[in-house]
Amino acid sequence: SEEHVIEVPRKMKVISVPKDMSVSSSVQSYKARYAMKGRTLTAQREFIDSTPTAVCSVATVAEYGKLGDKVTENLKTPVLYR
């Protein structure tokens, strides 16, 4: 998991932050929370992989791809400001 706390300059106006997200598959989960309070932006992300073995089935690999696409989209979502 990770947490980033950023204090934005007074002259900067944050227009939007990414939406909170929670997705999961049978063996993985990802949660992301974003909050703007005053001039402080907090981003918290957690990824959990509970794959029981070192070698995955074809079906499990396919699940990884589906969840991974959603996680990647969330990670690329920008914070908009002016």
Short mmCIF file of N, CA and C in Angstrom, two decimals:
data_model
loop_
_atom_site.label_atom_id
_atom_site.label_comp_id
_atom_site.label_asym_id
_atom_site.label_seq_id
_atom_site.Cartn_x
_atom_site.Cartn_y
_atom_site.Cartn_z
N SER A 1 0.84 -1.18 0.00
CA SER A 1 0.00 0.00 0.00
C SER A 1 0.88 1.24 0.00
N GLU A 2 0.28 2.34 -0.37
CA GLU A 2 1.01 3.60 -0.40
C GLU A 2 0.08 4.75 -0.05
N GLU A 3 0.68 5.81 0.47
CA GLU A 3 -0.07 7.02 0.76
C GLU A 3 0.80 8.21 0.38
N HIS A 4 0.19 9.15 -0.33
CA HIS A 4 0.87 10.38 -0.72
C HIS A 4 0.07 11.55 -0.18
N VAL A 5 0.74 12.47 0.49
CA VAL A 5 0.09 13.66 1.02
C VAL A 5 0.83 14.86 0.42
N ILE A 6 0.08 15.70 -0.28
CA ILE A 6 0.67 16.84 -0.98
C ILE A 6 -0.06 18.11 -0.55
N GLU A 7 0.69 19.10 -0.15
CA GLU A 7 0.10 20.40 0.16
C GLU A 7 0.30 21.28 -1.06
N VAL A 8 -0.81 21.73 -1.64
CA VAL A 8 -0.73 22.53 -2.86
C VAL A 8 -0.52 24.01 -2.50
N PRO A 9 0.15 24.75 -3.36
CA PRO A 9 0.37 26.17 -3.11
C PRO A 9 -0.95 26.94 -3.03
N ARG A 10 -0.94 28.03 -2.30
CA ARG A 10 -2.15 28.85 -2.13
C ARG A 10 -2.71 29.34 -3.46
N LYS A 11 -1.84 29.66 -4.40
CA LYS A 11 -2.29 30.19 -5.70
C LYS A 11 -2.88 29.12 -6.61
N MET A 12 -2.68 27.86 -6.28
CA MET A 12 -3.16 26.77 -7.13
C MET A 12 -4.57 26.36 -6.72
N LYS A 13 -5.45 26.22 -7.70
CA LYS A 13 -6.80 25.75 -7.44
C LYS A 13 -6.97 24.36 -8.04
N VAL A 14 -7.26 23.38 -7.21
CA VAL A 14 -7.49 22.02 -7.68
C VAL A 14 -8.91 21.93 -8.20
N ILE A 15 -9.05 21.55 -9.46
CA ILE A 15 -10.35 21.48 -10.12
C ILE A 15 -11.00 20.11 -9.92
N SER A 16 -10.19 19.05 -10.02
CA SER A 16 -10.73 17.71 -9.80
C SER A 16 -9.63 16.74 -9.41
N VAL A 17 -10.02 15.73 -8.64
CA VAL A 17 -9.12 14.64 -8.26
C VAL A 17 -9.75 13.34 -8.77
N PRO A 18 -8.96 12.29 -8.91
CA PRO A 18 -9.54 11.02 -9.37
C PRO A 18 -10.64 10.53 -8.44
N LYS A 19 -11.56 9.77 -8.98
CA LYS A 19 -12.63 9.19 -8.18
C LYS A 19 -12.08 8.01 -7.37
N ASP A 20 -12.66 7.79 -6.19
CA ASP A 20 -12.31 6.61 -5.41
C ASP A 20 -12.63 5.37 -6.22
N MET A 21 -11.89 4.31 -5.97
CA MET A 21 -12.08 3.10 -6.76
C MET A 21 -11.86 1.87 -5.88
N SER A 22 -12.65 0.84 -6.13
CA SER A 22 -12.48 -0.44 -5.46
C SER A 22 -12.86 -1.53 -6.47
N VAL A 23 -11.88 -2.36 -6.81
CA VAL A 23 -12.13 -3.47 -7.74
C VAL A 23 -11.46 -4.73 -7.18
N SER A 24 -12.02 -5.88 -7.53
CA SER A 24 -11.42 -7.12 -7.06
C SER A 24 -11.74 -8.26 -8.00
N SER A 25 -10.90 -9.26 -7.90
CA SER A 25 -11.12 -10.52 -8.61
C SER A 25 -11.07 -11.62 -7.55
N SER A 26 -11.03 -12.85 -7.97
CA SER A 26 -11.01 -13.94 -7.00
C SER A 26 -9.70 -13.98 -6.20
N VAL A 27 -8.63 -13.39 -6.72
CA VAL A 27 -7.33 -13.47 -6.03
C VAL A 27 -6.63 -12.12 -5.82
N GLN A 28 -7.21 -11.03 -6.31
CA GLN A 28 -6.58 -9.72 -6.17
C GLN A 28 -7.62 -8.66 -5.84
N SER A 29 -7.16 -7.61 -5.16
CA SER A 29 -8.04 -6.47 -4.92
C SER A 29 -7.22 -5.19 -4.95
N TYR A 30 -7.89 -4.10 -5.35
CA TYR A 30 -7.25 -2.79 -5.43
C TYR A 30 -8.24 -1.77 -4.92
N LYS A 31 -7.77 -0.90 -4.03
CA LYS A 31 -8.59 0.19 -3.52
C LYS A 31 -7.78 1.48 -3.64
N ALA A 32 -8.45 2.53 -4.07
CA ALA A 32 -7.82 3.84 -4.15
C ALA A 32 -8.78 4.87 -3.58
N ARG A 33 -8.25 5.74 -2.73
CA ARG A 33 -9.06 6.79 -2.14
C ARG A 33 -8.30 8.11 -2.31
N TYR A 34 -9.04 9.14 -2.70
CA TYR A 34 -8.46 10.46 -2.93
C TYR A 34 -9.30 11.48 -2.16
N ALA A 35 -8.62 12.38 -1.47
CA ALA A 35 -9.35 13.39 -0.70
C ALA A 35 -8.63 14.73 -0.77
N MET A 36 -9.40 15.78 -0.96
CA MET A 36 -8.88 17.14 -0.95
C MET A 36 -9.50 17.84 0.24
N LYS A 37 -8.68 18.21 1.20
CA LYS A 37 -9.16 18.90 2.40
C LYS A 37 -8.33 20.16 2.57
N GLY A 38 -8.98 21.30 2.37
CA GLY A 38 -8.24 22.55 2.38
C GLY A 38 -7.24 22.56 1.23
N ARG A 39 -5.98 22.72 1.55
CA ARG A 39 -4.92 22.71 0.52
C ARG A 39 -4.17 21.38 0.50
N THR A 40 -4.67 20.38 1.23
CA THR A 40 -3.98 19.10 1.33
C THR A 40 -4.69 18.03 0.51
N LEU A 41 -3.94 17.44 -0.41
CA LEU A 41 -4.43 16.34 -1.24
C LEU A 41 -3.83 15.05 -0.71
N THR A 42 -4.68 14.07 -0.42
CA THR A 42 -4.21 12.78 0.06
C THR A 42 -4.67 11.69 -0.92
N ALA A 43 -3.72 10.85 -1.32
CA ALA A 43 -4.02 9.71 -2.19
C ALA A 43 -3.56 8.44 -1.46
N GLN A 44 -4.49 7.50 -1.29
CA GLN A 44 -4.17 6.22 -0.65
C GLN A 44 -4.51 5.10 -1.62
N ARG A 45 -3.57 4.19 -1.81
CA ARG A 45 -3.80 3.06 -2.71
C ARG A 45 -3.33 1.78 -2.04
N GLU A 46 -4.11 0.72 -2.28
CA GLU A 46 -3.76 -0.58 -1.70
C GLU A 46 -4.02 -1.67 -2.73
N PHE A 47 -3.03 -2.52 -2.94
CA PHE A 47 -3.15 -3.65 -3.86
C PHE A 47 -2.83 -4.91 -3.07
N ILE A 48 -3.73 -5.88 -3.11
CA ILE A 48 -3.52 -7.14 -2.39
C ILE A 48 -3.62 -8.28 -3.39
N ASP A 49 -2.61 -9.13 -3.38
CA ASP A 49 -2.59 -10.33 -4.24
C ASP A 49 -2.56 -11.54 -3.32
N SER A 50 -3.60 -12.35 -3.36
CA SER A 50 -3.67 -13.55 -2.52
C SER A 50 -3.62 -14.82 -3.36
N THR A 51 -2.90 -14.75 -4.48
CA THR A 51 -2.75 -15.93 -5.33
C THR A 51 -2.12 -17.04 -4.50
N PRO A 52 -2.74 -18.22 -4.43
CA PRO A 52 -2.26 -19.27 -3.54
C PRO A 52 -1.03 -20.05 -4.02
N THR A 53 -0.70 -19.94 -5.30
CA THR A 53 0.42 -20.71 -5.83
C THR A 53 1.34 -19.82 -6.66
N ALA A 54 2.54 -20.34 -6.93
CA ALA A 54 3.51 -19.58 -7.74
C ALA A 54 3.21 -19.68 -9.24
N VAL A 55 2.48 -20.73 -9.63
CA VAL A 55 2.12 -20.92 -11.03
C VAL A 55 0.62 -20.72 -11.17
N CYS A 56 0.23 -19.84 -12.11
CA CYS A 56 -1.19 -19.50 -12.27
C CYS A 56 -1.82 -20.22 -13.45
N SER A 57 -3.11 -20.45 -13.32
CA SER A 57 -3.87 -21.03 -14.43
C SER A 57 -4.11 -19.95 -15.48
N VAL A 58 -4.50 -20.37 -16.66
CA VAL A 58 -4.82 -19.43 -17.74
C VAL A 58 -5.97 -18.51 -17.31
N ALA A 59 -6.94 -19.05 -16.61
CA ALA A 59 -8.08 -18.26 -16.16
C ALA A 59 -7.65 -17.18 -15.16
N THR A 60 -6.74 -17.53 -14.27
CA THR A 60 -6.25 -16.55 -13.30
C THR A 60 -5.47 -15.44 -13.99
N VAL A 61 -4.66 -15.79 -14.96
CA VAL A 61 -3.90 -14.78 -15.71
C VAL A 61 -4.86 -13.83 -16.43
N ALA A 62 -5.95 -14.35 -16.96
CA ALA A 62 -6.95 -13.51 -17.62
C ALA A 62 -7.57 -12.54 -16.61
N GLU A 63 -7.83 -13.01 -15.39
CA GLU A 63 -8.37 -12.13 -14.35
C GLU A 63 -7.37 -11.02 -14.02
N TYR A 64 -6.09 -11.37 -13.95
CA TYR A 64 -5.05 -10.37 -13.69
C TYR A 64 -5.13 -9.25 -14.72
N GLY A 65 -5.30 -9.61 -15.98
CA GLY A 65 -5.36 -8.62 -17.05
C GLY A 65 -6.55 -7.69 -16.92
N LYS A 66 -7.70 -8.24 -16.61
CA LYS A 66 -8.91 -7.41 -16.47
C LYS A 66 -8.77 -6.42 -15.32
N LEU A 67 -8.29 -6.91 -14.17
CA LEU A 67 -8.13 -6.03 -13.03
C LEU A 67 -7.00 -5.04 -13.30
N GLY A 68 -5.93 -5.50 -13.91
CA GLY A 68 -4.80 -4.64 -14.22
C GLY A 68 -5.17 -3.47 -15.11
N ASP A 69 -6.04 -3.70 -16.08
CA ASP A 69 -6.48 -2.61 -16.96
C ASP A 69 -7.19 -1.52 -16.16
N LYS A 70 -8.02 -1.92 -15.21
CA LYS A 70 -8.75 -0.94 -14.39
C LYS A 70 -7.80 -0.18 -13.46
N VAL A 71 -6.84 -0.90 -12.88
CA VAL A 71 -5.86 -0.26 -12.00
C VAL A 71 -5.02 0.74 -12.79
N THR A 72 -4.56 0.34 -13.97
CA THR A 72 -3.76 1.23 -14.80
C THR A 72 -4.52 2.49 -15.16
N GLU A 73 -5.79 2.36 -15.50
CA GLU A 73 -6.61 3.52 -15.83
C GLU A 73 -6.69 4.48 -14.64
N ASN A 74 -6.88 3.91 -13.44
CA ASN A 74 -6.96 4.74 -12.24
C ASN A 74 -5.63 5.46 -11.98
N LEU A 75 -4.53 4.76 -12.13
CA LEU A 75 -3.21 5.36 -11.88
C LEU A 75 -2.87 6.47 -12.86
N LYS A 76 -3.45 6.42 -14.05
CA LYS A 76 -3.18 7.45 -15.07
C LYS A 76 -4.10 8.66 -14.97
N THR A 77 -5.14 8.58 -14.12
CA THR A 77 -6.08 9.69 -13.99
C THR A 77 -5.40 10.88 -13.33
N PRO A 78 -5.38 12.03 -13.98
CA PRO A 78 -4.63 13.17 -13.43
C PRO A 78 -5.44 13.96 -12.39
N VAL A 79 -4.69 14.71 -11.61
CA VAL A 79 -5.28 15.74 -10.76
C VAL A 79 -5.26 17.00 -11.62
N LEU A 80 -6.43 17.61 -11.80
CA LEU A 80 -6.50 18.82 -12.63
C LEU A 80 -6.46 20.06 -11.75
N TYR A 81 -5.66 21.03 -12.16
CA TYR A 81 -5.53 22.25 -11.39
C TYR A 81 -5.22 23.42 -12.33
N ARG A 82 -5.33 24.62 -11.76
CA ARG A 82 -4.94 25.81 -12.51
C ARG A 82 -4.30 26.80 -11.56
#
